[in-house]
Amino acid sequence: MKLLKRILFIFFIFLVVLIGLAVTIPIIYKDRIVEMAKEEINRTVDAKVDFTEVNLSLFRHFPDLSFLLKNFEVTGKGDFEGTLLAKGEAADFSFDLLSLFSKTSPITINSIGLRKPEINVLVLENGKANYDIAIATDERIEETNEETDYSGFKATLKSYSIEEAKITYDDRSGDMFLEIDNLNHKGSGNFTIDVFDLKTKTDIEALTFRMGGISYLKKAKMSLDAIFNIDQTNSKYTLKDNLIKVNALQLKADGFVQLAEEDILMDLAFSSPQNDFKSLWSLIPNAYIEGYEQVKIDGQFDFSGNVKGTYNETSLPGFRIKTNISNGNVKYPDLPLGITDINAKVDVNSPDSDLDHLTVDIPRMGFRIGDNPMDGRVKISTPMSDPAVDGLLNGVIDLADLAKAFPVDGVDEMSGLITANVKMKARLSQIEREDYEAVDINGEAEISHLKYDMTGYPAVVIDQSKMAFSPKMVDIASFTGKLGKSDVTASGHIDNILAYFSPKKTMTGNMVLRSDYIFADEWMEEEPATATATTATTQQALGAAPETAASEEIFDRFDFRVDAKINKLDYYEYQLTDLEAKGQIAPNRMDIDEFAMKIGGSDLEGSGTITNAFEYLFDEGTLGGKLRLKSNNFDLNQFMTESGEIPENSGEASVNTEALEPILVPENIDMTIDADFRKIIYTNMTLNNLDGQLVIAPDRSVTIKDATAETLQGKVKMTGGYYTADPEDPKFDMNIDLEKMDFKEAFSTFNSFATLAPIGKFMTGTFTTNMAMTGSLGKDMMPVYSKLNVEGFLHTINGLITEFKPLNAIGNALNIEELKGKMAVKDSKNWFTIADGKVEVKEFDYAVKDLKMKIGGSHSLENEMDYNIKTAIPRKWLDKAGLGNLASSGLKSISEQASKLGLNIGQSETVNVLINLKGSITNPKVKFSLLGLDGETSIVDAAKETVKAAVDDKKEEIKAGLSEKAQKIIADAQVQADKLKEEAKKSADKLRAEGETAAEKIRSEGKTAGDKLRAEGQKQADQAKKAAEAEAQKQLAKATNPITKAAAQKVADRLLAEANKKADSFVTEADKKAAQLEAEAEKRARQTTDAAETNAQKIENEADAKADKIMADAQTQADKLK
């Protein structure tokens, strides 16, 4: 009994220890596992991998350690920046616990489970896929500088599972879209051995599949129970027992798929074990309804197919699909009519990788709805090189009867007749060489009184559409209808209808379109308020719905002459009227012979070429071209408001700019526009006879080249750029020349001038200016002054300043009438700069009659002034002003300053005065200071000069009476003083020369560094182009048949275009950095010369002072000898 108790006690202790270990081991090793997982995953993938929580447990998969990642997410980089690849609620891994303790063996993974994953696979048109995130081994070695050991993890899976998955596969290169909703899958097998059986079970709640714009499956239910034989050594996967069920159709498949380096080898055969037509009918979109078992369907069918061959970049496997339907009848229990006499035989055969050997043979195809039969047959061969078609179509479809016989989901109303009696037997080459005797094409097709009203979409009504088939053409005699609120009338012809059957051929023809009204808004896709990560993230990052590639392909197949007229078109906030266009629409190119329209009160006409339009509309491509636009009157303000309405008083000084918004340049446009506008209105400004060139770039910028216009009684020249890559902060740089402008009109029109140069409000007359400007624009499309930088020159040709308070204040203070009330300004030339919200006017000379002035200073955007006016007031002006009685405060201040220094300004011919002007325009503050004789230095220095002059005069006066010894003392002192000054001048000049040499060296080094940057930029650009050309040639060399050659050419063109864009960015960025270096060097060079000049002047001033002292001392000695 005691022994039993001991055993139980020991077992209890062991159990406690075991539980303790189960709790503590996950905590102890948690950091190691988390660190290894994050580091290893992010090091080996070109993507961003993250998770919000990690949970470790020994109980979930005991005795294995469970590693649970919660809320994991994988997003792309580069071209797929921000695009979701995968995310999920949880990823559960189980590890062999003992492998964590071993330093020699790898960590072993036994099972993997994913809960609620969302997987978004995206393949771009150029073939680049977002799932290709593995970093090449050589790249990882380059990053880490060592060989990476990838044996840290080892998969010895026994089972795996996926629960409630959502998967999207969007392949734009192959025009294929697959969506899987609520997938549940699990598999088990011994992955530790080379060859084993993998048992799987898969259920899909909703499967949608589209290809080439055709929907083959729509939310179909699917299940798969299958056993795969896995040969890991040879990468061969063989189907064993399996059963596939899609809706009601069961399928079986046999064969294998093998991965062999660059090739995928396959030999698969599939068939249906059923032969009742009801199972096949369930595949038709909308046919498989709830309660499908109650649908009465008779008939038989046979279905089989195979795929055999090699799939790689240049080769496709052969395939064959055969279907035979006989005596089919369908009757839905809740619908009054049925579909009867369904018979079809289809044989699609592609024996090898050359798709020109593909044949489509449908010798029998027909059905009857109500009393209306539809029968046909067709055989197509050599579709790639020379499509040959032999077929006919004869019958009637009453859409109202179809709605009574087949469940049409989401359609409120469907009616109308479609009739056809067309026979066709010909080759495309026969039509192209106009061998019409060998062509047998005849018949008619007509749509009448059609109405198709789908829930959530505008109703489509076709009153009549007739097509007549003949050997020469398909004549579209008439088309009249309404698409929602829009009416359309059309006619035309198609020259080579057989080109429709070849993806390599383009249909040609002519089309005439007319409409009284088009309401474009109801056909434009709205941005979704909310969207799943799978769809919204993809569309936001790369911007297209799955169907858009197919839409683009449709337009790529036409080369039509078009003549279109639309009386009125509503598009968002804008209404366009009197639209007319004539030209040629070809794949990726529109040649516009004539184009005209009106929008608001504006008119526009033009011609030119537009390229890549359909790829721009449907697949986020870049719109290109060259256009010539003309207008007699064009108001830009209507494009700057949220409502699209022209602001009240548009083009006038009183326009309400608060209602305006910045004009944003659309992305992905690479276009040149030559503009000729007789009148253009921009904010509160009207420009006449505007000529120039606009270059719109894909980076949302516009470059203005050599633009000229007339406005405000003068002329304007503009060159520069406007950049809206950041919509919240649009930027600009501009060189503007304004020639012979009217002051009053300019400063009441240009808000920026009124803010930056408020004196202009008080001026009349004409001026000319040129400015180099950079900065940001506000919502009113005017500069943000705090970010504005300007260097400019203003030439006042003739002007009159009236009632300008700062001048009045000076005139009143000095009692000078010429400065009061009105002052004429003629031929005044001023340099100015604007930076950091401050306007600085460089010192300039100006004279009012005999009053000469040097004016310079600055003012802030709040109009706080700080100006200095250096002037020499003539004696006669002082007498006239009443110097004797000092009635003027300014004169009194000047006189008091002179008196303190013992000077009498009444004895001077001129009085040099510094006038400091501060305060604001409305409340100026004036201060006066006496200047020296040079009109530059202060009165103290001027007093020194006066003393020196008096000494010199005294020396001359007494020189005759001095003794010979006194004269020698003064002469020796003069020699000493002159020598001192000469040596000082040499030292000063040497400093100046050294400063200039150092400055030139700085400039030279800056230029050398700038040239080096430019050369490196050009080198990078050349390397990018060279690499792209090599890759393009590589892609072209791989192509061996017409299809792959065409695809390779498209990839090559895209590679070269991207390389050119990248090369241009290298050169532009290098030039920008080089210019910045050179500007900084110039600034340092100027600082160097300025410092040298300051030191030089200091030496000369000190020498002058010493020389003066020597002369003064000598004079004292000489006076003693007198």
Short mmCIF file of C-alpha atoms in Angstrom, two decimals, residues 183 219 445 655 692 842 948 1027 1078:
data_model
loop_
_atom_site.label_atom_id
_atom_site.label_comp_id
_atom_site.label_asym_id
_atom_site.label_seq_id
_atom_site.Cartn_x
_atom_site.Cartn_y
_atom_site.Cartn_z
CA LEU A 183 -13.13 27.39 -49.75
CA LYS A 219 -20.95 31.44 -58.29
CA ALA A 445 -29.79 40.20 -88.98
CA VAL A 655 -14.32 87.06 -58.89
CA GLY A 692 2.22 78.23 -76.64
CA LYS A 842 18.03 96.05 -54.09
CA LYS A 948 40.52 116.57 -41.84
CA ALA A 1027 19.73 46.45 -69.50
CA GLU A 1078 26.48 74.51 -57.85
#
